[in-house]
Short mmCIF file of C-alpha atoms and ligand atoms in Angstrom, two decimals:
data_model
loop_
_atom_site.label_atom_id
_atom_site.label_comp_id
_atom_site.label_asym_id
_atom_site.label_seq_id
_atom_site.Cartn_x
_atom_site.Cartn_y
_atom_site.Cartn_z
CA MET O 27 0.03 0.02 -0.01
CA LEU O 28 2.73 2.46 0.99
CA ARG O 29 4.81 1.49 -2.03
CA ALA O 30 1.81 2.18 -4.25
CA VAL O 31 1.48 5.60 -2.60
CA ALA O 32 5.09 6.34 -3.09
CA ALA O 33 4.90 5.18 -6.68
CA GLN O 34 1.94 7.36 -7.21
CA ARG O 35 3.74 10.34 -5.74
CA LEU O 36 6.74 9.71 -7.93
CA ARG O 37 4.55 9.46 -11.02
CA ARG O 38 2.86 12.73 -10.06
CA ALA O 39 6.24 14.48 -9.59
CA ALA O 40 7.40 12.96 -12.83
CA SER O 41 4.44 14.32 -14.77
CA LEU O 42 4.74 17.70 -13.35
CA LEU O 43 8.48 17.65 -14.29
CA ARG O 44 7.62 16.60 -17.84
CA ARG O 45 5.03 19.28 -18.19
CA PHE O 46 7.44 22.03 -17.00
CA GLN O 47 10.51 20.46 -18.60
CA SER O 48 12.42 20.96 -15.45
CA THR O 49 15.32 19.04 -13.71
CA LEU O 50 15.30 17.76 -10.28
CA VAL O 51 18.87 17.64 -8.62
CA ILE O 52 19.20 15.33 -5.65
CA ALA O 53 21.56 17.05 -3.28
CA GLU O 54 24.33 15.11 -1.69
CA HIS O 55 24.93 16.26 1.95
CA ASN O 56 25.84 15.09 5.40
CA ASN O 57 22.76 16.57 7.05
CA GLU O 58 24.73 19.70 7.91
CA THR O 59 26.28 20.95 4.61
CA LEU O 60 26.08 20.23 0.92
CA THR O 61 28.91 18.44 -0.64
CA PRO O 62 30.63 20.87 -3.06
CA ILE O 63 30.03 18.45 -5.88
CA THR O 64 26.28 19.16 -5.67
CA LEU O 65 27.10 22.70 -7.17
CA ASN O 66 28.77 20.95 -10.16
CA THR O 67 25.68 18.82 -10.57
CA VAL O 68 23.53 22.01 -10.64
CA THR O 69 25.70 23.35 -13.51
CA ALA O 70 25.19 19.99 -15.42
CA ALA O 71 21.41 20.42 -14.79
CA LYS O 72 21.34 23.99 -16.17
CA ARG O 73 22.86 22.73 -19.29
CA LEU O 74 19.62 20.78 -19.93
CA GLY O 75 17.65 24.02 -20.08
CA GLY O 76 14.40 24.58 -18.26
CA GLU O 77 13.83 24.95 -14.47
CA VAL O 78 16.21 23.36 -12.06
CA SER O 79 14.88 22.29 -8.63
CA CYS O 80 17.15 20.84 -5.86
CA LEU O 81 15.82 18.17 -3.39
CA VAL O 82 17.71 18.08 -0.10
CA ALA O 83 16.37 15.00 1.55
CA GLY O 84 17.34 14.44 5.23
CA THR O 85 18.03 13.49 7.98
CA SER O 86 18.98 9.89 7.53
CA CYS O 87 19.61 9.92 3.85
CA ASP O 88 19.62 6.81 1.92
CA LYS O 89 22.27 5.97 -0.70
CA ASN O 90 21.39 4.02 -3.87
CA LEU O 91 18.51 6.46 -4.50
CA ILE O 92 18.90 6.68 -8.26
CA PRO O 93 18.38 3.02 -9.15
CA ARG O 94 15.38 2.90 -6.98
CA VAL O 95 13.73 6.01 -8.55
CA ALA O 96 14.53 4.68 -12.00
CA GLY O 97 13.08 1.36 -11.00
CA LYS O 98 9.84 2.98 -9.74
CA LEU O 99 9.54 5.14 -12.83
CA ASP O 100 10.30 2.07 -14.98
CA VAL O 101 13.10 3.90 -16.96
CA ALA O 102 16.72 2.97 -17.64
CA PRO O 103 19.10 5.26 -15.72
CA VAL O 104 22.35 6.62 -17.37
CA SER O 105 25.16 6.88 -14.95
CA ASP O 106 28.43 8.93 -14.70
CA ILE O 107 27.65 11.47 -17.56
CA ILE O 108 30.72 13.65 -18.33
CA GLU O 109 29.20 15.83 -21.00
CA ILE O 110 25.66 17.01 -22.02
CA GLN O 111 25.34 17.53 -25.66
CA SER O 112 21.59 18.24 -25.76
CA PRO O 113 18.75 17.46 -23.39
CA ASP O 114 18.64 13.83 -24.51
CA THR O 115 22.18 13.23 -25.72
CA PHE O 116 25.00 12.47 -23.12
CA VAL O 117 28.61 11.32 -23.15
CA ARG O 118 29.81 8.79 -20.60
CA THR O 119 33.01 6.82 -20.20
CA ILE O 120 33.36 3.10 -20.47
CA TYR O 121 36.28 0.61 -19.95
CA ALA O 122 38.02 2.61 -17.21
CA GLY O 123 37.68 5.83 -19.06
CA ASN O 124 39.39 4.70 -22.20
CA ILE O 125 36.32 4.84 -24.50
CA LEU O 126 33.89 7.76 -24.59
CA CYS O 127 30.46 6.65 -25.49
CA THR O 128 27.67 9.05 -26.74
CA VAL O 129 24.28 7.74 -25.61
CA GLN O 130 20.87 9.17 -26.66
CA CYS O 131 18.19 8.53 -24.06
CA ASP O 132 14.60 8.52 -25.34
CA GLU O 133 12.99 7.93 -22.04
CA ALA O 134 10.28 10.44 -21.32
CA ILE O 135 11.83 11.05 -17.88
CA LYS O 136 15.57 10.94 -17.75
CA VAL O 137 17.14 9.62 -14.64
CA PHE O 138 20.95 10.08 -14.48
CA THR O 139 24.07 10.71 -12.47
CA VAL O 140 26.75 13.05 -13.52
CA ARG O 141 30.42 12.92 -12.78
CA GLY O 142 30.83 16.14 -10.81
CA THR O 143 34.41 16.76 -11.72
CA SER O 144 33.41 17.14 -15.38
CA PHE O 145 31.36 20.24 -14.64
CA GLU O 146 32.38 23.52 -13.02
CA ALA O 147 30.66 24.51 -9.71
CA ALA O 148 27.46 26.65 -9.93
CA PRO O 149 27.88 30.04 -8.16
CA THR O 150 26.49 29.88 -4.56
CA SER O 151 25.03 33.40 -4.60
CA GLY O 152 22.94 35.54 -6.90
CA GLY O 153 20.18 32.96 -7.44
CA SER O 154 16.51 33.56 -6.57
CA ALA O 155 15.23 30.08 -5.92
CA SER O 156 12.42 29.72 -3.42
CA VAL O 157 12.84 27.11 -0.59
CA GLU O 158 10.02 24.85 0.15
CA LYS O 159 9.88 22.42 3.11
CA LEU O 160 8.29 19.06 2.13
CA THR O 161 6.90 16.46 4.62
CA PRO O 162 8.36 13.11 3.73
CA PRO O 163 6.11 10.09 3.36
CA PRO O 164 6.01 7.55 6.14
CA PRO O 165 9.01 5.04 6.03
CA VAL O 166 8.30 1.70 4.24
CA GLY O 167 10.20 -0.19 6.98
CA LEU O 168 12.26 -2.20 4.65
CA SER O 169 15.54 -0.84 5.88
CA GLU O 170 16.65 1.02 9.06
CA TRP O 171 19.34 3.64 9.53
CA ILE O 172 21.70 2.43 12.15
CA GLU O 173 24.82 4.73 12.04
CA GLN O 174 27.35 6.42 9.78
CA LYS O 175 31.05 6.31 10.52
CA LEU O 176 32.91 9.08 8.82
CA THR O 177 36.61 9.80 8.66
CA LYS O 178 37.30 13.15 10.22
CA SER O 179 39.95 15.28 8.59
CA ASP O 180 41.01 18.95 8.66
CA ARG O 181 42.23 18.48 5.00
CA PRO O 182 40.00 19.44 1.99
CA GLU O 183 37.71 16.83 0.72
CA LEU O 184 39.44 14.62 -1.85
CA THR O 185 36.95 14.96 -4.75
CA SER O 186 36.73 18.66 -4.49
CA ALA O 187 40.22 19.74 -3.44
CA LYS O 188 42.25 22.11 -5.68
CA VAL O 189 45.44 20.22 -4.95
CA VAL O 190 45.79 16.51 -4.40
CA VAL O 191 48.92 14.68 -3.26
CA SER O 192 48.65 10.89 -3.76
CA GLY O 193 51.02 8.08 -2.60
CA GLY O 194 51.39 4.59 -3.95
CA ARG O 195 53.15 1.36 -3.05
CA GLY O 196 56.50 3.26 -3.46
CA LEU O 197 55.70 4.85 -0.05
CA LYS O 198 56.40 1.35 1.46
CA SER O 199 54.46 1.88 4.61
CA GLY O 200 51.56 3.74 6.23
CA GLU O 201 54.02 5.64 8.52
CA ASN O 202 55.73 7.00 5.50
CA PHE O 203 52.58 8.70 4.30
CA LYS O 204 53.49 11.32 6.92
CA LEU O 205 55.85 12.64 4.27
CA LEU O 206 52.84 13.30 2.04
CA TYR O 207 50.80 14.76 4.91
CA ASP O 208 53.56 17.27 5.57
CA LEU O 209 53.75 18.31 1.89
CA ALA O 210 49.92 18.46 1.63
CA ASP O 211 49.85 20.84 4.71
CA GLN O 212 52.11 23.21 2.82
CA LEU O 213 49.70 23.15 -0.30
CA HIS O 214 46.46 22.95 1.47
CA ALA O 215 46.00 19.56 -0.38
CA ALA O 216 43.96 16.55 0.06
CA VAL O 217 45.83 13.22 0.21
CA GLY O 218 44.96 10.32 -1.93
CA ALA O 219 46.31 6.88 -2.73
CA SER O 220 46.69 4.21 -5.25
CA ARG O 221 44.77 0.93 -4.74
CA ALA O 222 48.05 -0.84 -4.06
CA ALA O 223 48.67 1.42 -1.14
CA VAL O 224 45.23 0.84 0.12
CA ASP O 225 45.37 -2.95 -0.33
CA ALA O 226 48.76 -3.04 1.40
CA GLY O 227 46.92 -1.35 4.44
CA PHE O 228 48.98 1.84 4.36
CA VAL O 229 45.86 4.16 4.30
CA PRO O 230 42.14 3.67 4.54
CA ASN O 231 40.16 2.86 1.33
CA ASP O 232 38.28 6.19 1.26
CA MET O 233 41.60 7.68 0.05
CA GLN O 234 41.72 5.56 -3.06
CA VAL O 235 41.84 7.33 -6.37
CA GLY O 236 40.96 5.45 -9.56
CA GLN O 237 38.53 3.34 -11.47
CA THR O 238 37.31 1.60 -8.28
CA GLY O 239 37.97 4.60 -6.05
CA LYS O 240 37.25 8.35 -6.29
CA ILE O 241 37.44 10.37 -9.40
CA VAL O 242 39.35 13.69 -9.03
CA ALA O 243 40.23 16.53 -11.25
CA PRO O 244 42.08 19.03 -9.23
CA GLU O 245 44.17 22.01 -10.55
CA LEU O 246 47.24 20.06 -9.38
CA TYR O 247 47.68 16.35 -8.91
CA ILE O 248 51.06 15.20 -7.50
CA ALA O 249 51.55 11.35 -7.88
CA VAL O 250 54.27 10.04 -5.56
CA GLY O 251 55.62 6.49 -5.92
CA ILE O 252 52.70 5.55 -8.17
CA SER O 253 53.44 3.63 -11.42
CA GLY O 254 50.52 5.02 -13.42
CA ALA O 255 48.41 1.86 -13.99
CA ILE O 256 45.49 2.44 -16.22
CA GLN O 257 43.04 2.00 -13.42
CA HIS O 258 44.80 4.76 -11.51
CA LEU O 259 44.92 7.05 -14.41
CA ALA O 260 41.04 6.61 -14.87
CA GLY O 261 40.56 8.46 -11.61
CA MET O 262 43.02 11.41 -12.11
CA LYS O 263 43.86 11.87 -15.75
CA ASP O 264 41.57 14.94 -16.09
CA SER O 265 43.66 16.84 -13.51
CA LYS O 266 44.67 20.20 -14.93
CA THR O 267 48.40 19.74 -14.13
CA ILE O 268 50.01 16.39 -13.22
CA VAL O 269 53.27 16.10 -11.43
CA ALA O 270 54.82 12.71 -11.07
CA ILE O 271 57.72 11.66 -8.67
CA ASN O 272 59.09 8.25 -9.43
CA LYS O 273 62.52 6.66 -9.27
CA ASP O 274 61.78 4.58 -12.44
CA PRO O 275 62.21 6.70 -15.65
CA GLU O 276 60.07 4.18 -17.57
CA ALA O 277 57.04 4.40 -15.19
CA PRO O 278 53.85 4.94 -17.27
CA ILE O 279 52.75 7.83 -15.04
CA PHE O 280 55.34 9.93 -16.86
CA GLN O 281 53.32 9.61 -20.10
CA VAL O 282 50.49 11.66 -18.62
CA ALA O 283 52.57 13.91 -16.42
CA ASP O 284 53.03 17.59 -17.27
CA TYR O 285 56.10 17.64 -14.99
CA GLY O 286 58.06 14.57 -14.01
CA LEU O 287 60.74 14.11 -11.48
CA VAL O 288 62.95 10.97 -11.63
CA ALA O 289 64.00 10.71 -8.01
CA ASP O 290 63.80 8.82 -4.79
CA LEU O 291 60.72 10.08 -3.18
CA PHE O 292 62.31 9.72 0.32
CA GLN O 293 64.74 12.46 -0.65
CA ALA O 294 62.62 14.60 -2.99
CA VAL O 295 59.34 14.93 -0.95
CA PRO O 296 61.10 16.28 2.22
CA GLU O 297 63.16 18.61 0.18
CA MET O 298 59.98 19.94 -1.54
CA THR O 299 58.34 20.42 1.85
CA GLU O 300 61.18 22.30 3.32
CA LEU O 301 61.43 24.67 0.30
CA LEU O 302 57.68 25.40 0.54
CA LYS O 303 58.07 26.09 4.34
CA LYS O 304 60.70 28.60 3.52
CA LYS O 305 58.41 30.44 1.20
P1 FAD L 2 52.99 -0.10 -8.25
O1 FAD L 2 52.56 -0.34 -9.53
O2 FAD L 2 53.79 -1.19 -7.55
O3 FAD L 2 54.04 1.20 -8.43
C1 FAD L 2 54.86 1.68 -7.36
C2 FAD L 2 55.79 2.73 -7.96
O4 FAD L 2 56.53 3.38 -6.96
C3 FAD L 2 56.68 2.14 -8.98
O5 FAD L 2 56.51 2.84 -10.33
C4 FAD L 2 58.09 2.41 -8.40
O6 FAD L 2 58.95 2.81 -9.50
C5 FAD L 2 57.82 3.49 -7.51
N1 FAD L 2 58.80 3.63 -6.40
C6 FAD L 2 59.09 2.69 -5.62
N2 FAD L 2 60.00 3.09 -4.65
C7 FAD L 2 60.21 4.38 -4.88
C8 FAD L 2 61.02 5.47 -4.31
N3 FAD L 2 61.77 5.17 -3.32
N4 FAD L 2 60.96 6.70 -4.88
C9 FAD L 2 60.13 6.97 -5.91
N5 FAD L 2 59.41 6.02 -6.58
C10 FAD L 2 59.41 4.73 -6.10
N6 FAD L 2 44.65 1.05 -8.86
C11 FAD L 2 44.35 2.33 -8.38
O7 FAD L 2 45.25 3.10 -8.10
N7 FAD L 2 43.10 2.81 -8.24
C12 FAD L 2 41.93 2.04 -8.56
O8 FAD L 2 40.84 2.53 -8.53
C13 FAD L 2 42.25 0.69 -9.16
N8 FAD L 2 41.18 -0.09 -9.59
C14 FAD L 2 41.50 -1.29 -9.99
C15 FAD L 2 40.42 -2.06 -10.53
C16 FAD L 2 40.69 -3.33 -11.08
C17 FAD L 2 39.53 -4.13 -11.62
C18 FAD L 2 42.03 -3.75 -11.18
C19 FAD L 2 42.31 -5.09 -11.77
C20 FAD L 2 43.00 -2.95 -10.62
C21 FAD L 2 42.78 -1.86 -10.12
N9 FAD L 2 43.88 -0.96 -9.59
C22 FAD L 2 43.56 0.32 -9.24
C23 FAD L 2 45.20 -1.48 -9.36
C24 FAD L 2 46.19 -1.05 -10.48
O9 FAD L 2 46.13 -2.00 -11.58
C25 FAD L 2 47.59 -1.05 -10.00
O10 FAD L 2 47.91 -2.30 -9.47
C26 FAD L 2 47.91 0.05 -8.86
O11 FAD L 2 47.38 1.12 -9.35
C27 FAD L 2 49.41 0.08 -8.59
O12 FAD L 2 49.56 0.93 -7.50
P2 FAD L 2 50.86 1.64 -7.29
O13 FAD L 2 51.31 2.46 -8.53
O14 FAD L 2 50.98 2.32 -6.09
O15 FAD L 2 52.04 0.48 -7.21
#
C-alpha cells in the first residue's frame, strides 16, 4: 500500500517535471552542509535548459537512490555522465575511461548521475530560488538507519580539493605517508592513494583514487611513488596539471605527467616540503 502511494507520488512528480521541462537535482549532503560536488551537478542540470529544482532529503539519507527512483519510474538510468550535448544526448565513459560513449536517451523522464568533476561548480550566490519544506512520506520499513562512520579530517575533501597529493606502493608503509601529509599541509591539499597502497593497508580505502576509487580532477595532482596503472589514471587523468615523482624513468605515469621528477621520493618529498616552508 505504502509502496503504491510512493509510486503514485513519484509518477505525479514526474508528470509535473515533464510538463514544465524541469530538472530535479538530488543534493548530496551530510545533514549539515551540501557536498561541493552538488554545485557541479547543478551546473550540469542547467545545461539541459528549463527550470532546475534541488531536493535536499534528510536526515537519515539513503544512498542508492537513483536506481530505486529509476526502477519506480520504469526507466533506464544513465550513470556517470561527463558531457551534456543536448537534453537527450550524453557522453559517458566506459572501459575505465578509455572509451567515450555518446548515448541518446529516449525515455520520457531521464534519470541520470553526473561525474561532478566534469562540470564547474555553480555560483553559490545570486540565485532567486524559493525554498519549500516538504513532509516526507512515512517510512516503508524495509531498511533501518543505524549509524554512519565518517573519517574526520581537517584537510580538504578529496573529490573537491584544488590540490591532491597521492601516494602509492612506493611509499612502502603507512607511517611514510607522513611525508605526504607534511607536503599536503604546505599546499592545502587533500591526500589520496593508489589501490596498491590501500590494499597493503597503508591508508584507508576512502583515500583510493581510480577506477574503483574516487574520481578527482584538481588543478594540481602530485603522484608520488605511483606507477600509473590504467586503473589509477582513470581516476585522475583529467587533473589540470599532473606532477609525477618516481625513481623509475620508464614508469607509465610519466606519459600523462606535465612535470616529471625521476628521483627517490624519500629524498625529493622532504626537500620540496622544506622549500615550501621557507616560502
Ligand atoms: P606499483 O605499480 O607497485 O608502483 C609503485 C611505484 O613506486 C613504481 O613505479 C616504483 O618505481 C615507484 N617507487 C618505488 N620506490 C620508490 C621510491 N623510493 N621513490 C620513487 N618512486 C618509487 N589502482 C588504483 O590506483 N586505483 C583504482 O581504483 C584501481 N582499480 C582497479 C580495478 C581493477 C579491476 C584492477 C584489476 C586493478 C585496479 N587498480 C587500481 C590496481 C592497478 O592496476 C595497480 O595495481 C595499482 O594502481 C598500482 O599501484 P601503485 O602504482 O601504487 O603500485
